[in-house]
Short mmCIF file of C-alpha atoms and ligand atoms in Angstrom, two decimals:
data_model
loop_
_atom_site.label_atom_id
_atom_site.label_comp_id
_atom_site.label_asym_id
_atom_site.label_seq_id
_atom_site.Cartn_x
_atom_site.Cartn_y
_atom_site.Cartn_z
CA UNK A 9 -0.19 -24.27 -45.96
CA UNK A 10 0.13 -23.06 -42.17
CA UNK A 11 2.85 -25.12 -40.54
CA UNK A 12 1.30 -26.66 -37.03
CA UNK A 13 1.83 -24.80 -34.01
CA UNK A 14 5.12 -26.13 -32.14
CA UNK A 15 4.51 -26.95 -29.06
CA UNK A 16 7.11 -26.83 -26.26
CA UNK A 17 8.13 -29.40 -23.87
CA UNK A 18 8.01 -29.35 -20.17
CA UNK A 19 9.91 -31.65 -18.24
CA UNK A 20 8.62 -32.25 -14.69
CA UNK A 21 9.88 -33.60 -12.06
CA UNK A 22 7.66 -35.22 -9.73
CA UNK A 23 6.96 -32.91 -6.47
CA UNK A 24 8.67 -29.88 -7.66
CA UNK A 25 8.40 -26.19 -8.40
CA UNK A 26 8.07 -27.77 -12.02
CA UNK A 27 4.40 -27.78 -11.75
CA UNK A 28 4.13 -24.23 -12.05
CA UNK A 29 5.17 -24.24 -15.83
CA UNK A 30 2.16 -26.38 -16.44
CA UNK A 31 -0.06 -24.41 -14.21
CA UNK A 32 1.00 -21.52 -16.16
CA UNK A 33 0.26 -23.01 -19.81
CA UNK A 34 -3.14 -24.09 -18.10
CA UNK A 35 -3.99 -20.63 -17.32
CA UNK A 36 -2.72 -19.83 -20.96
CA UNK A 37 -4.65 -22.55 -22.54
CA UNK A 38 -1.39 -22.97 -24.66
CA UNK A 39 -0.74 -26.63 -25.68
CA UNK A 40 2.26 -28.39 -24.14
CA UNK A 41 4.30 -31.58 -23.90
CA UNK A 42 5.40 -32.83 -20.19
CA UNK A 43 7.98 -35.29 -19.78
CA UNK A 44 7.92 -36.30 -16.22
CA UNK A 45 10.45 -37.56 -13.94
CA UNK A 46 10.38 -39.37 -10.87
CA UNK A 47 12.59 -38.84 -7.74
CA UNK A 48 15.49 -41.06 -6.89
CA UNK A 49 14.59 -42.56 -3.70
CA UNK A 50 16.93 -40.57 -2.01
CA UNK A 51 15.37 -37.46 -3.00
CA UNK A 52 16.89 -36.12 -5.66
CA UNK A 53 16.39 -35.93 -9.01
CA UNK A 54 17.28 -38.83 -11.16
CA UNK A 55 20.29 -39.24 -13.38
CA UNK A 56 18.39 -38.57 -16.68
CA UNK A 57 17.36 -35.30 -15.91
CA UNK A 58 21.21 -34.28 -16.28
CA UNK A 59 20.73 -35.41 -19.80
CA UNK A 60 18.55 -32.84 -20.19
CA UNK A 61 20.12 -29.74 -18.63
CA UNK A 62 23.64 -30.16 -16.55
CA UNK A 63 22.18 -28.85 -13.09
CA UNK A 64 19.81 -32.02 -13.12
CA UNK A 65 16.75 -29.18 -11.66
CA UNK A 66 12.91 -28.86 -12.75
CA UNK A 67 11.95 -26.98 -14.04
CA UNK A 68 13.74 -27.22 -18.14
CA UNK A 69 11.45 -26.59 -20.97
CA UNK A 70 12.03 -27.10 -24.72
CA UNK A 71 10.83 -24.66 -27.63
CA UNK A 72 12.32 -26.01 -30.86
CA UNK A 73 16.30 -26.12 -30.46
CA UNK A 74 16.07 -23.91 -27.34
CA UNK A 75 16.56 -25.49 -24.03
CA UNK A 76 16.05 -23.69 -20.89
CA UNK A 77 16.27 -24.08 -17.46
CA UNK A 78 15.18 -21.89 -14.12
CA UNK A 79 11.87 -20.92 -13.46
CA UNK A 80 11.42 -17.50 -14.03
CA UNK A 81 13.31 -17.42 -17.30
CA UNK A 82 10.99 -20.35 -18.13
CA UNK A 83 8.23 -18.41 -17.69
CA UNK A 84 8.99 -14.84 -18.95
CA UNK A 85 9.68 -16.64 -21.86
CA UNK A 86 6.66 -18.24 -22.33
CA UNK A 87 4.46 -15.12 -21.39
CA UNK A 88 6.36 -12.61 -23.40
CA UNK A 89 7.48 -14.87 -26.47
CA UNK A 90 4.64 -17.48 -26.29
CA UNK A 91 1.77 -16.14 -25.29
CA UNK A 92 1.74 -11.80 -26.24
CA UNK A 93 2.32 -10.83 -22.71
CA UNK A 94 -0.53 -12.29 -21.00
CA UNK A 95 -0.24 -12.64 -17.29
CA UNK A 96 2.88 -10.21 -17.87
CA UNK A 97 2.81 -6.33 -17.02
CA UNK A 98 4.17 -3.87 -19.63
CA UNK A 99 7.21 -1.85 -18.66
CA UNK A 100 4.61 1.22 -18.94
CA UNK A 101 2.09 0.05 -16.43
CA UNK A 102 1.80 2.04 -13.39
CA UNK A 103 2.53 -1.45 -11.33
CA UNK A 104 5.32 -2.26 -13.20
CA UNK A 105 7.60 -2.25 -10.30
CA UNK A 106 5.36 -3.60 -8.17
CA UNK A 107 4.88 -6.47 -10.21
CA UNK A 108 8.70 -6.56 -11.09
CA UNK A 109 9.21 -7.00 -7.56
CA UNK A 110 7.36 -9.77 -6.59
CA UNK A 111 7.45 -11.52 -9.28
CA UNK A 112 11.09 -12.15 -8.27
CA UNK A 113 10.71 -12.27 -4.69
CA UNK A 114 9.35 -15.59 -5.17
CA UNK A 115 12.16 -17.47 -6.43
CA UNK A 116 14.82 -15.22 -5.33
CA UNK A 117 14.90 -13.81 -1.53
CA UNK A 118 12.29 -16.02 -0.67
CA UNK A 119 13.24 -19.46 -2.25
CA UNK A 120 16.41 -18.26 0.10
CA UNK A 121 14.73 -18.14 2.51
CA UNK A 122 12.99 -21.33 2.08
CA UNK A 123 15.70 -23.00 1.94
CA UNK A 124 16.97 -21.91 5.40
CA UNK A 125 14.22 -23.09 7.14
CA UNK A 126 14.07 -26.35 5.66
CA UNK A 127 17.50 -26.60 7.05
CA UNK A 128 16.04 -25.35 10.39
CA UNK A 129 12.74 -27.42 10.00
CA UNK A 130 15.20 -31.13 10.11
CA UNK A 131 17.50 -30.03 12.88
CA UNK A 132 16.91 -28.59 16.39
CA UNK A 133 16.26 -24.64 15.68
CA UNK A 134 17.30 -23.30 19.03
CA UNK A 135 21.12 -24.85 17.61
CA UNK A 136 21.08 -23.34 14.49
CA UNK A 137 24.06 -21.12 13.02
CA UNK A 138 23.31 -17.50 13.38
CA UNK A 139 23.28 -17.19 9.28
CA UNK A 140 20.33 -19.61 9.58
CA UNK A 141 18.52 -17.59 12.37
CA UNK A 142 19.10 -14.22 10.52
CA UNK A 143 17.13 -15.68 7.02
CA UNK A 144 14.40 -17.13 9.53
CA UNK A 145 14.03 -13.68 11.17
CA UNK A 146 14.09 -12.61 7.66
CA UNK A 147 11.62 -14.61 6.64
CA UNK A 148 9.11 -13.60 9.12
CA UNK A 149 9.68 -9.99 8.07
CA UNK A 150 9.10 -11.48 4.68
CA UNK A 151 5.80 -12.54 5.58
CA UNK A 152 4.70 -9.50 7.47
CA UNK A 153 5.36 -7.30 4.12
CA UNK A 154 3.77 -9.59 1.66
CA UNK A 155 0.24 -10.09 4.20
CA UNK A 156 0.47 -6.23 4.33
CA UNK A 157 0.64 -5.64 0.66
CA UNK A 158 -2.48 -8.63 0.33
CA UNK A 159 -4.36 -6.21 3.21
CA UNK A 160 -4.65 -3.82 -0.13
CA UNK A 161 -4.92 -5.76 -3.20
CA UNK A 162 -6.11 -9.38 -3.84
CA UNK A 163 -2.89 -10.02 -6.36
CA UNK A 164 0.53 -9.01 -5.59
CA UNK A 165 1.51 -6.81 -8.80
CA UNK A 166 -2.13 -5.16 -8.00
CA UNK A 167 -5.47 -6.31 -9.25
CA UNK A 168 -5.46 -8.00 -11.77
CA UNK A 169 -3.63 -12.13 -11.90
CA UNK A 170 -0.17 -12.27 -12.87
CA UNK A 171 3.03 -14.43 -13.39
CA UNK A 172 3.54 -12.88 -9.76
CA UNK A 173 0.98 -15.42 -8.64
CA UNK A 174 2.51 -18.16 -10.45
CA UNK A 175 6.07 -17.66 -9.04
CA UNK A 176 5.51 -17.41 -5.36
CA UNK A 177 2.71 -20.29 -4.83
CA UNK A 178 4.68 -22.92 -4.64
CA UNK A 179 6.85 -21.29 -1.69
CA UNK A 180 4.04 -20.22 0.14
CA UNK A 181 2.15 -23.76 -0.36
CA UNK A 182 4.01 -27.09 -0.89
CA UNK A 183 7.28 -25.83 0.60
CA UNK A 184 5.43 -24.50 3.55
CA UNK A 185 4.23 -27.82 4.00
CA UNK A 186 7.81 -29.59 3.81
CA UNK A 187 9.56 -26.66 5.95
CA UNK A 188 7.40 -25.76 8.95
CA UNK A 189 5.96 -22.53 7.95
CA UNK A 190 2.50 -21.39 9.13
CA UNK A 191 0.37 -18.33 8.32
CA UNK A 192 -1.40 -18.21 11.82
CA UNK A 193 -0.11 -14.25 11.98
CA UNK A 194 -0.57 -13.64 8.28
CA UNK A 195 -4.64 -13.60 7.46
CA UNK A 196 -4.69 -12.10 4.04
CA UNK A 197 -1.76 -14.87 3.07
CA UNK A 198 -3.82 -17.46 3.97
CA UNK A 199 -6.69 -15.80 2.18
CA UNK A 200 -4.84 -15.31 -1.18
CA UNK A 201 -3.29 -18.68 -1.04
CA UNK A 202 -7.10 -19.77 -1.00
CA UNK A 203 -8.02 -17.23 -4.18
CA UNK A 204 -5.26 -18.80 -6.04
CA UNK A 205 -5.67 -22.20 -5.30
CA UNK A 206 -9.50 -21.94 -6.08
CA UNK A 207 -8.98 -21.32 -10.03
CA UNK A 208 -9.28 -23.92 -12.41
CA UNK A 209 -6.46 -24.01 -14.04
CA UNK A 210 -4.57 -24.35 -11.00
CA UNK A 211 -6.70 -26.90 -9.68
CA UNK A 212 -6.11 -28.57 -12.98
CA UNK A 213 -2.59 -28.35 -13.23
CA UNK A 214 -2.45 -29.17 -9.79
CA UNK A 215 -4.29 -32.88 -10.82
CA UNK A 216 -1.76 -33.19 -13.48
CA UNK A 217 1.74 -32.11 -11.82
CA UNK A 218 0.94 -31.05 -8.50
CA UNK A 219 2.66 -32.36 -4.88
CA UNK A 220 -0.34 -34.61 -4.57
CA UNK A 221 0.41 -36.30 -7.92
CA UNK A 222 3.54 -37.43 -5.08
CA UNK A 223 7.33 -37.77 -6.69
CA UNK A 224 6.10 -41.31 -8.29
CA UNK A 225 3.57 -40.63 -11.24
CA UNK A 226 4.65 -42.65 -14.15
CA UNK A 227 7.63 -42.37 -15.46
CA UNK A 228 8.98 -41.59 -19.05
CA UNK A 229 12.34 -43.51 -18.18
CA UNK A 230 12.93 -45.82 -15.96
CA UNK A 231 15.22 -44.02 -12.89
CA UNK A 232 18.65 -45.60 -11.27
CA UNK A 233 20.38 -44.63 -8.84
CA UNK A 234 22.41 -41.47 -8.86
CA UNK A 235 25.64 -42.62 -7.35
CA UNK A 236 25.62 -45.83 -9.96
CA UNK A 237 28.58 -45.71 -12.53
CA UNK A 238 27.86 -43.45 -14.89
N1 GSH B 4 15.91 -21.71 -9.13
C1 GSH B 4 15.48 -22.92 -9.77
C2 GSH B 4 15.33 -24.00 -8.74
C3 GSH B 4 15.13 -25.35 -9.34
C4 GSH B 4 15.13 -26.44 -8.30
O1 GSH B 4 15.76 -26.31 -7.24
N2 GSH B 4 14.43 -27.53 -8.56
C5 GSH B 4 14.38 -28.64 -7.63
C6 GSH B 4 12.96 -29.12 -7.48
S1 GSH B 4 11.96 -27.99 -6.56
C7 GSH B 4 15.14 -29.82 -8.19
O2 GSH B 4 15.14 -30.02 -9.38
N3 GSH B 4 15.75 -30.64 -7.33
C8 GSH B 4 16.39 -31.85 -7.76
C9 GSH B 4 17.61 -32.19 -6.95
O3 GSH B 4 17.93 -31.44 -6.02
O4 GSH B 4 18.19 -33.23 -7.23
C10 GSH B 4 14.18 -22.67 -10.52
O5 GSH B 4 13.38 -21.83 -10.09
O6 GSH B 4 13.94 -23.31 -11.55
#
């Protein structure tokens, strides 16, 4: 008798880079569970997603016994372990490095990045601290590099669609919304963000998890406040 197919958890926090773990089993067609949590009204996550992982961040997943926690562990473990290496490059593949390398960009220099200017974005940006202005001119440079590489191939590991895609998106797209960033100088990002966004499983992941969906779709528990008694 074959024992059912486990399926792995995903626990979501509303209006978060979570939704690119379900955007990713989407384009897998891999069956999950999602969990969701809504935003203390402050912002931040609520209490009970510290019961799940001690950082209280989205996204965590859960396979079995294993628990884990940042995104791009999340997802190299799903495409390599999961799902065969789909949407993954082989360490033999001529773009291996390419892919390699933006595939982290995403949510390393640039979720930096990011960050910086969402700092920027609330406060008066002439006044910022020159560590803020250096990852802002940074950024820009950022920007110029990735629309060049996009000026040769529609995908950023090449061209075919990878995990690359999946980890940089939400930068480029929700936070850029939240943190002031524009694409006026940067044609072929604005053309890939509109490739990417036009797929189906995005667009259906999207309905499901996406910033749309706002930090309030139903809850599995009920949130309290942060700073309450614990
Ligand atoms: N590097 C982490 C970042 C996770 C992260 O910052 N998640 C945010 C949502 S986008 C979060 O959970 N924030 C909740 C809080 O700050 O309370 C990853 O890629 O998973």
């Amino acid at each position: 008798v074959e024992e059912a197919t486990a399926m792995i958890t995903i626990y979501h926090l509303g209006l978060s880079q979570s939704d690119r773990v379900v955007w990713l089993m989407e384009e897998l067609g891999l069956p999950y569970e999602m969990e969701v949590f809504v935003r203390h009204e402050s912002g931040y996550a609520p209490r009970e997603l510290f019961d799940v992982h001690p950082l209280g961040r989205a996204p965590v997943i859960r396979d079995g016994k294993t628990i884990l926690a940042e995104s791009s562990a999340i997802v190299e473990y799903i495409c390599t372990r999961l799902a065969g290496g789909c949407l993954w490059v082989a360490a033999d593949a001529d773009n291996y490095a390419d892919f390699l390398y933006w595939f982290h960009f995403g949510p390393s220099s640039l979720s930096t990045m990011a960050s910086f200017r969402m700092i920027a974005h609330r406060q008066n940006y002439e006044n910022q601290d020159h560590i803020v202005r250096h990852w802002l001119r940074q950024m820009d440079l950022a920007f110029d590099i990735m629309d060049k590489r996009l000026a040769d191939v529609p995908y950023l590991a090449g061209h075919e669609f990878t995990a690359a895609e999946v980890m940089i998106l939400y930068p480029i797209t929700t936070w850029a919304r939240y943190n002031g960033t524009d694409f006026s100088r940067h044609p072929n990002i604005r053309a890939y963000i509109e490739r990417v966004e036009a797929r189906p499983a995005y667009r259906r992941a999207m309905d499901i998890a996406g910033p749309d969906r706002g930090a309030g779709i139903p809850p599995v528990y009920t949130m309290h406040d942060p700073e309450a008694a614990s």
